Amino acid sequence: MKDRTVSVIIPVYKPDEKYVRLLKGLQKQTYPILEVIVINTERQYYHEENYPVLEQMRVFHISKDEFDHGRTRDEGAKKASGEILLFMTQDAVPADCHLIERLADAFSDETVGAAYARQLPDKNCRLIERYTRAFNYPKESRVKTRADLGQLGIKTYFCSNVCAAYKKSVYEELGGFERRTIFNEDMIFAAGLIQKGYSLAYCADARVIHSHNYSGPEQLHRNFDLAVSQADHPEIFQNVPSEKEGMRLVIDTARYLMYKHKPLEIVRLVYISLCKYAGYFLGKRYRSLPGWAVRRLSMNKRYWSSAGPADQGI
């Protein structure tokens, strides 16, 4: 039932061919799109003549210094008129024409405040990352509530703004995304959503193609920033630690690689996992590290260039 209007919000930086595929995928959707709001970082990298133009599409330009994972998306939300806010990243390509329709269907349950899509591996995705996609985004849909914390732990709060929709009235009620955050604005908001008694829907039949082949150092930097976001929000993450879920992923992936008879991939899994854990371990303790080390370890180095509450102790 197409009774709720949808605004699509896409932060971009140096968009490439995947962004073109994303826009073409949006043009083919069965569910009508009220508007597409693009927040581009650095005007010189956005050449409008290279990209499809959607009806009711607006492009806004900001500088690198203005970008923030939470604030930039929140600015997009403030410009949006739709009853559903659909946030996507520039490299999330709709797998079919029903993506928005199936995300919108989740809101037929009035307790649902947000819904996120399943992420499928791209054709060049490595074996380990393929299994990680399947681990984090299974084939079965699920609606998560506060009652699931005992069973799911931190996965109760799992949500990804690679492709996630929010009921605008709930988004505004909860104050939107945190305006200054290094990373993880989606899980921080999802935790507040769950704690307020709303539900979070995982829609396995709403699918986007999205994956990365991160190197070991890239995983270290990424997990460092993830852990910083958790260290800055002990009220959310202190009682639902991530380590147990991370270990389960490593063990399950190793079993999968053994089943596939890929012993060399197990060596790579150990290396990647050590990089992830090192980043996470250091990120949780970033306040004890010297400032130069924090900046060196972080993926989002520009975040540390301006003073703020999260910088205390470095």
Tab-separated table of N, CA, C and O in Angstrom, residues 75-157:
chain	number	residue	atom	x	y	z
A	75	GLU	N	21.017	16.727	8.457
A	75	GLU	CA	20.713	17.900	7.620
A	75	GLU	C	19.857	17.477	6.427
A	75	GLU	O	18.941	18.196	6.014
A	76	GLY	N	20.166	16.318	5.858
A	76	GLY	CA	19.334	15.800	4.775
A	76	GLY	C	17.924	15.528	5.232
A	76	GLY	O	16.951	15.831	4.516
A	77	ALA	N	17.785	14.980	6.427
A	77	ALA	CA	16.457	14.705	6.974
A	77	ALA	C	15.657	15.983	7.171
A	77	ALA	O	14.443	16.018	6.933
A	78	LYS	N	16.330	17.033	7.590
A	78	LYS	CA	15.648	18.305	7.814
A	78	LYS	C	15.140	18.924	6.508
A	78	LYS	O	14.179	19.702	6.504
A	79	LYS	N	15.780	18.598	5.402
A	79	LYS	CA	15.353	19.106	4.099
A	79	LYS	C	14.240	18.250	3.481
A	79	LYS	O	13.655	18.630	2.463
A	80	ALA	N	13.965	17.086	4.082
A	80	ALA	CA	13.047	16.114	3.485
A	80	ALA	C	11.612	16.350	3.912
A	80	ALA	O	11.342	16.771	5.042
A	81	SER	N	10.681	16.041	3.010
A	81	SER	CA	9.256	16.196	3.273
A	81	SER	C	8.533	14.863	3.442
A	81	SER	O	7.371	14.838	3.853
A	82	GLY	N	9.187	13.754	3.103
A	82	GLY	CA	8.532	12.450	3.126
A	82	GLY	C	8.209	11.961	4.517
A	82	GLY	O	8.863	12.333	5.499
A	83	GLU	N	7.213	11.079	4.594
A	83	GLU	CA	6.850	10.458	5.877
A	83	GLU	C	7.812	9.338	6.240
A	83	GLU	O	7.910	8.948	7.396
A	84	ILE	N	8.520	8.807	5.239
A	84	ILE	CA	9.569	7.824	5.446
A	84	ILE	C	10.873	8.410	4.911
A	84	ILE	O	10.920	8.924	3.788
A	85	LEU	N	11.921	8.351	5.726
A	85	LEU	CA	13.244	8.824	5.325
A	85	LEU	C	14.096	7.614	5.001
A	85	LEU	O	14.380	6.797	5.886
A	86	LEU	N	14.489	7.470	3.751
A	86	LEU	CA	15.313	6.345	3.338
A	86	LEU	C	16.740	6.831	3.096
A	86	LEU	O	17.000	7.592	2.170
A	87	PHE	N	17.654	6.399	3.962
A	87	PHE	CA	19.062	6.760	3.826
A	87	PHE	C	19.791	5.646	3.084
A	87	PHE	O	19.634	4.468	3.402
A	88	MET	N	20.590	6.041	2.093
A	88	MET	CA	21.405	5.093	1.346
A	88	MET	C	22.802	5.667	1.177
A	88	MET	O	22.986	6.889	1.201
A	89	THR	N	23.786	4.791	1.021
A	89	THR	CA	25.124	5.240	0.674
A	89	THR	C	25.289	5.186	-0.843
A	89	THR	O	24.521	4.520	-1.543
A	90	GLN	N	26.283	5.872	-1.356
A	90	GLN	CA	26.437	6.017	-2.799
A	90	GLN	C	26.803	4.722	-3.504
A	90	GLN	O	26.710	4.619	-4.729
A	91	ASP	N	27.222	3.703	-2.743
A	91	ASP	CA	27.621	2.424	-3.343
A	91	ASP	C	26.630	1.299	-3.053
A	91	ASP	O	26.953	0.125	-3.223
A	92	ALA	N	25.428	1.660	-2.614
A	92	ALA	CA	24.381	0.660	-2.366
A	92	ALA	C	23.474	0.606	-3.590
A	92	ALA	O	22.730	1.549	-3.866
A	93	VAL	N	23.531	-0.486	-4.314
A	93	VAL	CA	22.801	-0.612	-5.572
A	93	VAL	C	21.560	-1.485	-5.355
A	93	VAL	O	21.684	-2.633	-4.910
A	94	PRO	N	20.361	-0.964	-5.635
A	94	PRO	CA	19.159	-1.800	-5.488
A	94	PRO	C	19.280	-3.085	-6.299
A	94	PRO	O	19.655	-3.066	-7.472
A	95	ALA	N	18.956	-4.218	-5.666
A	95	ALA	CA	19.064	-5.512	-6.345
A	95	ALA	C	17.898	-5.750	-7.296
A	95	ALA	O	18.001	-6.567	-8.211
A	96	ASP	N	16.783	-5.044	-7.068
A	96	ASP	CA	15.619	-5.187	-7.943
A	96	ASP	C	14.755	-3.943	-7.808
A	96	ASP	O	15.138	-2.973	-7.135
A	97	CYS	N	13.583	-3.971	-8.424
A	97	CYS	CA	12.714	-2.788	-8.439
A	97	CYS	C	11.782	-2.712	-7.228
A	97	CYS	O	10.967	-1.792	-7.135
A	98	HIS	N	11.899	-3.654	-6.289
A	98	HIS	CA	10.976	-3.712	-5.154
A	98	HIS	C	11.603	-3.259	-3.828
A	98	HIS	O	10.981	-3.417	-2.770
A	99	LEU	N	12.821	-2.727	-3.885
A	99	LEU	CA	13.530	-2.362	-2.649
A	99	LEU	C	12.700	-1.448	-1.755
A	99	LEU	O	12.446	-1.747	-0.585
A	100	ILE	N	12.272	-0.306	-2.281
A	100	ILE	CA	11.558	0.676	-1.458
A	100	ILE	C	10.185	0.148	-1.052
A	100	ILE	O	9.738	0.346	0.088
A	101	GLU	N	9.537	-0.540	-1.944
A	101	GLU	CA	8.221	-1.109	-1.638
A	101	GLU	C	8.288	-2.024	-0.424
A	101	GLU	O	7.435	-1.952	0.477
A	102	ARG	N	9.305	-2.866	-0.374
A	102	ARG	CA	9.398	-3.834	0.719
A	102	ARG	C	9.857	-3.205	2.028
A	102	ARG	O	9.445	-3.636	3.109
A	103	LEU	N	10.672	-2.166	1.944
A	103	LEU	CA	11.006	-1.431	3.162
A	103	LEU	C	9.783	-0.683	3.692
A	103	LEU	O	9.516	-0.678	4.898
A	104	ALA	N	9.026	-0.072	2.794
A	104	ALA	CA	7.826	0.664	3.210
A	104	ALA	C	6.793	-0.274	3.838
A	104	ALA	O	6.081	0.122	4.774
A	105	ASP	N	6.719	-1.506	3.340
A	105	ASP	CA	5.770	-2.475	3.887
A	105	ASP	C	6.007	-2.742	5.364
A	105	ASP	O	5.071	-3.070	6.103
A	106	ALA	N	7.266	-2.624	5.799
A	106	ALA	CA	7.591	-2.893	7.202
A	106	ALA	C	6.843	-1.970	8.143
A	106	ALA	O	6.541	-2.329	9.293
A	107	PHE	N	6.488	-0.771	7.673
A	107	PHE	CA	5.839	0.218	8.533
A	107	PHE	C	4.330	0.002	8.648
A	107	PHE	O	3.645	0.791	9.296
A	108	SER	N	3.832	-1.069	8.029
A	108	SER	CA	2.436	-1.440	8.273
A	108	SER	C	2.250	-1.891	9.718
A	108	SER	O	1.157	-1.852	10.264
A	109	ASP	N	3.353	-2.331	10.346
A	109	ASP	CA	3.381	-2.577	11.791
A	109	ASP	C	3.669	-1.234	12.451
A	109	ASP	O	4.766	-0.685	12.320
A	110	GLU	N	2.699	-0.695	13.154
A	110	GLU	CA	2.823	0.657	13.703
A	110	GLU	C	3.889	0.779	14.776
A	110	GLU	O	4.307	1.885	15.121
A	111	THR	N	4.367	-0.362	15.320
A	111	THR	CA	5.427	-0.290	16.333
A	111	THR	C	6.806	-0.111	15.708
A	111	THR	O	7.760	0.232	16.399
A	112	VAL	N	6.911	-0.342	14.395
A	112	VAL	CA	8.212	-0.265	13.711
A	112	VAL	C	8.594	1.196	13.482
A	112	VAL	O	7.847	1.949	12.857
A	113	GLY	N	9.763	1.574	14.002
A	113	GLY	CA	10.248	2.933	13.805
A	113	GLY	C	11.297	3.032	12.720
A	113	GLY	O	11.525	4.110	12.171
A	114	ALA	N	11.945	1.894	12.405
A	114	ALA	CA	12.980	1.876	11.375
A	114	ALA	C	13.049	0.482	10.769
A	114	ALA	O	12.675	-0.508	11.407
A	115	ALA	N	13.538	0.425	9.536
A	115	ALA	CA	13.680	-0.854	8.831
A	115	ALA	C	14.929	-0.780	7.966
A	115	ALA	O	15.199	0.252	7.339
A	116	TYR	N	15.694	-1.867	7.929
A	116	TYR	CA	16.906	-1.850	7.104
A	116	TYR	C	16.943	-3.054	6.177
A	116	TYR	O	16.313	-4.077	6.415
A	117	ALA	N	17.696	-2.881	5.090
A	117	ALA	CA	17.700	-3.855	4.000
A	117	ALA	C	18.797	-4.900	4.165
A	117	ALA	O	19.767	-4.708	4.910
A	118	ARG	N	18.626	-5.961	3.423
A	118	ARG	CA	19.642	-7.003	3.336
A	118	ARG	C	20.733	-6.568	2.358
A	118	ARG	O	20.431	-5.995	1.299
A	119	GLN	N	21.993	-6.824	2.699
A	119	GLN	CA	23.106	-6.484	1.829
A	119	GLN	C	23.681	-7.741	1.195
A	119	GLN	O	24.055	-8.683	1.898
A	120	LEU	N	23.733	-7.752	-0.125
A	120	LEU	CA	24.257	-8.879	-0.880
A	120	LEU	C	25.660	-8.564	-1.389
A	120	LEU	O	25.965	-7.405	-1.694
A	121	PRO	N	26.532	-9.569	-1.500
A	121	PRO	CA	27.890	-9.309	-1.994
A	121	PRO	C	27.901	-8.964	-3.477
A	121	PRO	O	27.107	-9.500	-4.263
A	122	ASP	N	28.794	-8.069	-3.850
A	122	ASP	CA	28.994	-7.750	-5.256
A	122	ASP	C	29.761	-8.895	-5.915
A	122	ASP	O	30.312	-9.774	-5.241
A	123	LYS	N	29.838	-8.885	-7.234
A	123	LYS	CA	30.423	-10.008	-7.967
A	123	LYS	C	31.911	-10.178	-7.696
A	123	LYS	O	32.449	-11.284	-7.806
A	124	ASN	N	32.618	-9.099	-7.319
A	124	ASN	CA	34.054	-9.198	-7.058
A	124	ASN	C	34.368	-9.417	-5.581
A	124	ASN	O	35.516	-9.316	-5.151
A	125	CYS	N	33.369	-9.758	-4.793
A	125	CYS	CA	33.530	-9.892	-3.345
A	125	CYS	C	34.305	-11.166	-2.994
A	125	CYS	O	34.030	-12.249	-3.521
A	126	ARG	N	35.270	-11.054	-2.084
A	126	ARG	CA	36.053	-12.208	-1.651
A	126	ARG	C	35.226	-13.135	-0.770
A	126	ARG	O	34.195	-12.751	-0.232
A	127	LEU	N	35.748	-14.354	-0.606
A	127	LEU	CA	34.993	-15.408	0.072
A	127	LEU	C	34.667	-15.054	1.523
A	127	LEU	O	33.544	-15.263	1.990
A	128	ILE	N	35.646	-14.521	2.240
A	128	ILE	CA	35.417	-14.189	3.651
A	128	ILE	C	34.339	-13.127	3.782
A	128	ILE	O	33.431	-13.227	4.620
A	129	GLU	N	34.419	-12.104	2.945
A	129	GLU	CA	33.422	-11.039	3.001
A	129	GLU	C	32.048	-11.550	2.583
A	129	GLU	O	31.026	-11.100	3.114
A	130	ARG	N	32.019	-12.481	1.640
A	130	ARG	CA	30.738	-13.080	1.249
A	130	ARG	C	30.072	-13.748	2.441
A	130	ARG	O	28.864	-13.607	2.663
A	131	TYR	N	30.858	-14.458	3.228
A	131	TYR	CA	30.275	-15.128	4.391
A	131	TYR	C	29.850	-14.100	5.447
A	131	TYR	O	28.802	-14.267	6.082
A	132	THR	N	30.633	-13.032	5.590
A	132	THR	CA	30.264	-11.978	6.543
A	132	THR	C	28.931	-11.351	6.166
A	132	THR	O	28.097	-11.070	7.034
A	133	ARG	N	28.705	-11.130	4.867
A	133	ARG	CA	27.406	-10.613	4.409
A	133	ARG	C	26.281	-11.556	4.850
A	133	ARG	O	25.257	-11.124	5.362
A	134	ALA	N	26.479	-12.855	4.614
A	134	ALA	CA	25.441	-13.828	4.951
A	134	ALA	C	25.229	-13.919	6.464
A	134	ALA	O	24.106	-14.118	6.940
A	135	PHE	N	26.292	-13.744	7.232
A	135	PHE	CA	26.220	-13.801	8.697
A	135	PHE	C	25.421	-12.625	9.245
A	135	PHE	O	24.550	-12.782	10.106
A	136	ASN	N	25.725	-11.431	8.737
A	136	ASN	CA	25.071	-10.222	9.240
A	136	ASN	C	23.709	-9.957	8.617
A	136	ASN	O	22.878	-9.263	9.207
A	137	TYR	N	23.490	-10.515	7.420
A	137	TYR	CA	22.243	-10.272	6.694
A	137	TYR	C	21.658	-11.605	6.211
A	137	TYR	O	21.779	-11.951	5.032
A	138	PRO	N	21.036	-12.346	7.107
A	138	PRO	CA	20.506	-13.677	6.752
A	138	PRO	C	19.285	-13.590	5.839
A	138	PRO	O	18.770	-12.502	5.560
A	139	LYS	N	18.816	-14.743	5.398
A	139	LYS	CA	17.698	-14.812	4.461
A	139	LYS	C	16.345	-14.553	5.126
A	139	LYS	O	15.363	-14.304	4.441
A	140	GLU	N	16.300	-14.671	6.458
A	140	GLU	CA	15.037	-14.540	7.162
A	140	GLU	C	14.856	-13.130	7.723
A	140	GLU	O	15.751	-12.581	8.369
A	141	SER	N	13.695	-12.550	7.477
A	141	SER	CA	13.364	-11.243	8.048
A	141	SER	C	13.102	-11.378	9.544
A	141	SER	O	12.799	-12.467	10.046
A	142	ARG	N	13.208	-10.258	10.253
A	142	ARG	CA	12.969	-10.296	11.707
A	142	ARG	C	12.634	-8.899	12.197
A	142	ARG	O	13.206	-7.905	11.723
A	143	VAL	N	11.714	-8.824	13.142
A	143	VAL	CA	11.412	-7.571	13.827
A	143	VAL	C	11.995	-7.670	15.228
A	143	VAL	O	11.664	-8.587	15.988
A	144	LYS	N	12.889	-6.735	15.576
A	144	LYS	CA	13.607	-6.791	16.847
A	144	LYS	C	13.029	-5.774	17.843
A	144	LYS	O	12.701	-4.647	17.460
A	145	THR	N	12.934	-6.197	19.090
A	145	THR	CA	12.428	-5.342	20.161
A	145	THR	C	13.343	-5.463	21.379
A	145	THR	O	14.292	-6.260	21.395
A	146	ARG	N	13.011	-4.704	22.415
A	146	ARG	CA	13.782	-4.753	23.653
A	146	ARG	C	13.807	-6.147	24.255
A	146	ARG	O	14.779	-6.540	24.919
A	147	ALA	N	12.775	-6.929	24.003
A	147	ALA	CA	12.695	-8.284	24.540
A	147	ALA	C	13.758	-9.207	23.953
A	147	ALA	O	14.035	-10.277	24.506
A	148	ASP	N	14.385	-8.809	22.838
A	148	ASP	CA	15.389	-9.656	22.188
A	148	ASP	C	16.796	-9.448	22.724
A	148	ASP	O	17.725	-10.162	22.327
A	149	LEU	N	16.986	-8.488	23.623
A	149	LEU	CA	18.331	-8.198	24.110
A	149	LEU	C	18.972	-9.403	24.786
A	149	LEU	O	20.177	-9.650	24.623
A	150	GLY	N	18.187	-10.173	25.516
A	150	GLY	CA	18.732	-11.342	26.192
A	150	GLY	C	19.266	-12.377	25.228
A	150	GLY	O	20.301	-13.012	25.476
A	151	GLN	N	18.582	-12.558	24.110
A	151	GLN	CA	18.988	-13.559	23.125
A	151	GLN	C	19.999	-13.014	22.115
A	151	GLN	O	21.011	-13.644	21.830
A	152	LEU	N	19.743	-11.827	21.586
A	152	LEU	CA	20.560	-11.296	20.498
A	152	LEU	C	21.709	-10.415	20.966
A	152	LEU	O	22.663	-10.200	20.214
A	153	GLY	N	21.620	-9.877	22.172
A	153	GLY	CA	22.667	-8.984	22.636
A	153	GLY	C	22.790	-7.770	21.738
A	153	GLY	O	21.791	-7.165	21.328
A	154	ILE	N	24.016	-7.427	21.358
A	154	ILE	CA	24.258	-6.222	20.569
A	154	ILE	C	23.615	-6.277	19.190
A	154	ILE	O	23.315	-5.244	18.581
A	155	LYS	N	23.348	-7.486	18.684
A	155	LYS	CA	22.719	-7.594	17.369
A	155	LYS	C	21.284	-7.041	17.391
A	155	LYS	O	20.724	-6.757	16.335
A	156	THR	N	20.713	-6.877	18.579
A	156	THR	CA	19.392	-6.249	18.687
A	156	THR	C	19.434	-4.840	18.101
A	156	THR	O	18.478	-4.383	17.469
A	157	TYR	N	20.552	-4.155	18.302
A	157	TYR	CA	20.697	-2.778	17.849
A	157	TYR	C	21.270	-2.671	16.437
A	157	TYR	O	21.429	-1.565	15.923
